[in-house]
Amino acid sequence: MDGRRAPALRFGDPRVQALAGAICHTLLAVTGITNKSLRALMTGLLGDSPGTGPATSYGMNRASYDLTRLRRNGLIERLPGRNLYRLTDDGLAFAIFYTKVHNRVLRPLMATGRPQAPPPLRAALRTIDAHIDARLAQTRLP
């Protein structure tokens, strides 16, 4: 691009999850993404998620920063001469994959401590945890 580094889109971050949901929104495929439309979607998607502050704190500066992050990571592209962005093929793939992994894998795994989580799911998480612990011990990481 222009030699500047692209800020990270950390997996599991509630704000990144909300961004993936926002760019996955079907209306944006037709109308494009603006700072204003992103703020409206993100306010609803973030709600009062932990670590994001109140829903009203997603302002114009955050939206501009997130649009820049998405653009530099190749997930959206700016239309020439306009303050309008469109989703790239990579952006659509990211949004769909990220939201599916979150909804189908992470959310059920995070529910393992609750009684409604089925025993096979709790067992699978214990197996994953044991493998991670073994790998960390093998590499001598704390």
Coordinates of C-alpha atoms in Angstrom, one line a residue:
M1 CA 0.0 0.0 0.0
D2 CA 1.5 3.3 1.2
G3 CA 4.2 1.7 3.4
R4 CA 2.2 2.1 6.6
R5 CA 1.5 -0.9 8.8
A6 CA -2.0 -2.2 9.0
P7 CA -3.4 -2.2 12.6
A8 CA -4.3 -5.7 13.8
L9 CA -7.8 -7.2 13.7
R10 CA -7.5 -9.3 16.9
F11 CA -9.5 -12.5 16.9
G12 CA -11.9 -12.6 19.8
D13 CA -12.0 -8.8 20.3
P14 CA -15.6 -7.7 20.7
R15 CA -15.0 -4.7 18.5
V16 CA -13.5 -6.8 15.7
Q17 CA -16.5 -9.2 16.0
A18 CA -18.8 -6.2 15.7
L19 CA -16.8 -4.9 12.6
A20 CA -17.1 -8.4 11.0
G21 CA -20.9 -8.3 11.6
A22 CA -21.2 -4.8 10.3
I23 CA -19.4 -5.5 7.0
C24 CA -21.4 -8.7 6.6
H25 CA -24.6 -6.7 6.8
T26 CA -26.4 -7.3 3.5
L27 CA -27.5 -3.6 3.0
L28 CA -23.8 -2.6 2.8
A29 CA -23.3 -4.8 -0.3
V30 CA -25.7 -2.5 -2.2
T31 CA -25.2 0.9 -0.6
G32 CA -21.6 0.8 0.4
I33 CA -20.1 1.7 3.8
T34 CA -19.8 5.2 5.1
N35 CA -18.6 6.5 8.4
K36 CA -22.2 7.3 9.4
S37 CA -23.5 3.8 8.4
L38 CA -20.7 2.1 10.2
R39 CA -21.3 4.1 13.4
A40 CA -25.0 3.2 13.3
L41 CA -24.3 -0.5 12.9
M42 CA -21.5 -0.7 15.4
T43 CA -23.5 1.1 18.1
G44 CA -26.1 -1.6 17.8
L45 CA -23.7 -4.5 17.5
L46 CA -21.4 -3.5 20.3
G47 CA -24.1 -2.7 22.8
D48 CA -22.4 -2.7 26.2
S49 CA -19.8 -5.4 25.4
P50 CA -17.0 -5.8 28.0
G51 CA -14.0 -3.6 27.1
T52 CA -15.9 -1.4 24.6
G53 CA -17.4 1.1 27.0
P54 CA -20.9 2.3 26.6
A55 CA -22.6 1.9 23.2
T56 CA -22.7 5.6 22.6
S57 CA -18.8 5.8 22.7
Y58 CA -18.4 4.5 19.2
G59 CA -18.0 7.9 17.5
M60 CA -16.8 9.4 14.3
N61 CA -13.1 9.0 15.2
R62 CA -13.4 5.3 16.0
A63 CA -15.3 4.7 12.8
S64 CA -12.6 6.5 10.8
Y65 CA -9.9 4.4 12.5
D66 CA -11.8 1.2 11.9
L67 CA -12.5 2.1 8.2
T68 CA -8.7 2.7 7.8
R69 CA -7.9 -0.7 9.5
L70 CA -10.3 -2.5 7.2
R71 CA -9.0 -0.7 4.1
R72 CA -5.3 -1.3 5.0
N73 CA -6.0 -5.0 5.6
G74 CA -7.7 -5.2 2.1
L75 CA -11.2 -5.9 3.4
I76 CA -12.8 -2.8 2.0
E77 CA -11.7 -0.3 -0.7
R78 CA -12.5 3.4 -1.1
L79 CA -14.5 4.4 -4.1
P80 CA -12.5 7.2 -6.0
G81 CA -13.6 10.7 -5.1
R82 CA -16.1 9.7 -2.5
N83 CA -16.2 8.9 1.2
L84 CA -17.7 5.6 0.4
Y85 CA -16.2 2.2 0.7
R86 CA -17.2 -1.2 -0.8
L87 CA -16.5 -4.7 0.5
T88 CA -13.8 -6.6 -1.3
D89 CA -13.9 -10.4 -1.9
D90 CA -11.4 -10.9 0.9
G91 CA -13.6 -8.7 3.1
L92 CA -16.7 -10.7 2.5
A93 CA -14.8 -14.0 3.1
F94 CA -13.3 -12.5 6.4
A95 CA -16.7 -11.3 7.6
I96 CA -18.5 -14.6 6.9
F97 CA -15.7 -16.8 8.3
Y98 CA -15.2 -14.7 11.4
T99 CA -18.8 -14.5 12.3
K100 CA -19.4 -18.2 11.7
V101 CA -16.4 -19.2 13.8
H102 CA -17.5 -16.9 16.6
N103 CA -21.1 -18.1 16.6
R104 CA -20.5 -21.8 16.0
V105 CA -17.2 -22.4 17.9
L106 CA -16.3 -19.7 20.3
R107 CA -19.7 -19.0 21.8
P108 CA -20.4 -22.6 22.6
L109 CA -16.9 -23.1 24.0
M110 CA -17.3 -20.1 26.2
A111 CA -20.5 -21.6 27.6
T112 CA -18.7 -24.7 28.9
G113 CA -18.8 -23.6 32.5
R114 CA -22.5 -23.3 32.4
P115 CA -24.7 -26.3 33.2
Q116 CA -26.4 -26.2 29.7
A117 CA -23.2 -27.0 27.9
P118 CA -23.3 -30.7 26.8
P119 CA -20.7 -33.1 28.3
P120 CA -19.1 -33.8 25.0
L121 CA -18.4 -30.1 24.5
R122 CA -16.8 -29.9 28.0
A123 CA -14.7 -33.0 27.2
A124 CA -13.6 -31.5 23.9
L125 CA -12.5 -28.3 25.7
R126 CA -10.6 -30.3 28.3
T127 CA -8.8 -32.2 25.5
I128 CA -7.9 -28.9 23.7
D129 CA -6.7 -27.5 27.0
A130 CA -4.5 -30.6 27.7
H131 CA -2.9 -30.3 24.2
I132 CA -2.2 -26.6 24.7
D133 CA -0.7 -27.3 28.1
A134 CA 1.5 -30.1 26.7
R135 CA 2.7 -27.9 23.8
L136 CA 3.5 -25.1 26.2
A137 CA 5.4 -27.5 28.4
Q138 CA 7.3 -28.9 25.4
T139 CA 8.4 -25.4 24.3
R140 CA 9.1 -24.4 28.0
L141 CA 6.7 -21.5 27.9
P142 CA 5.0 -20.5 31.2

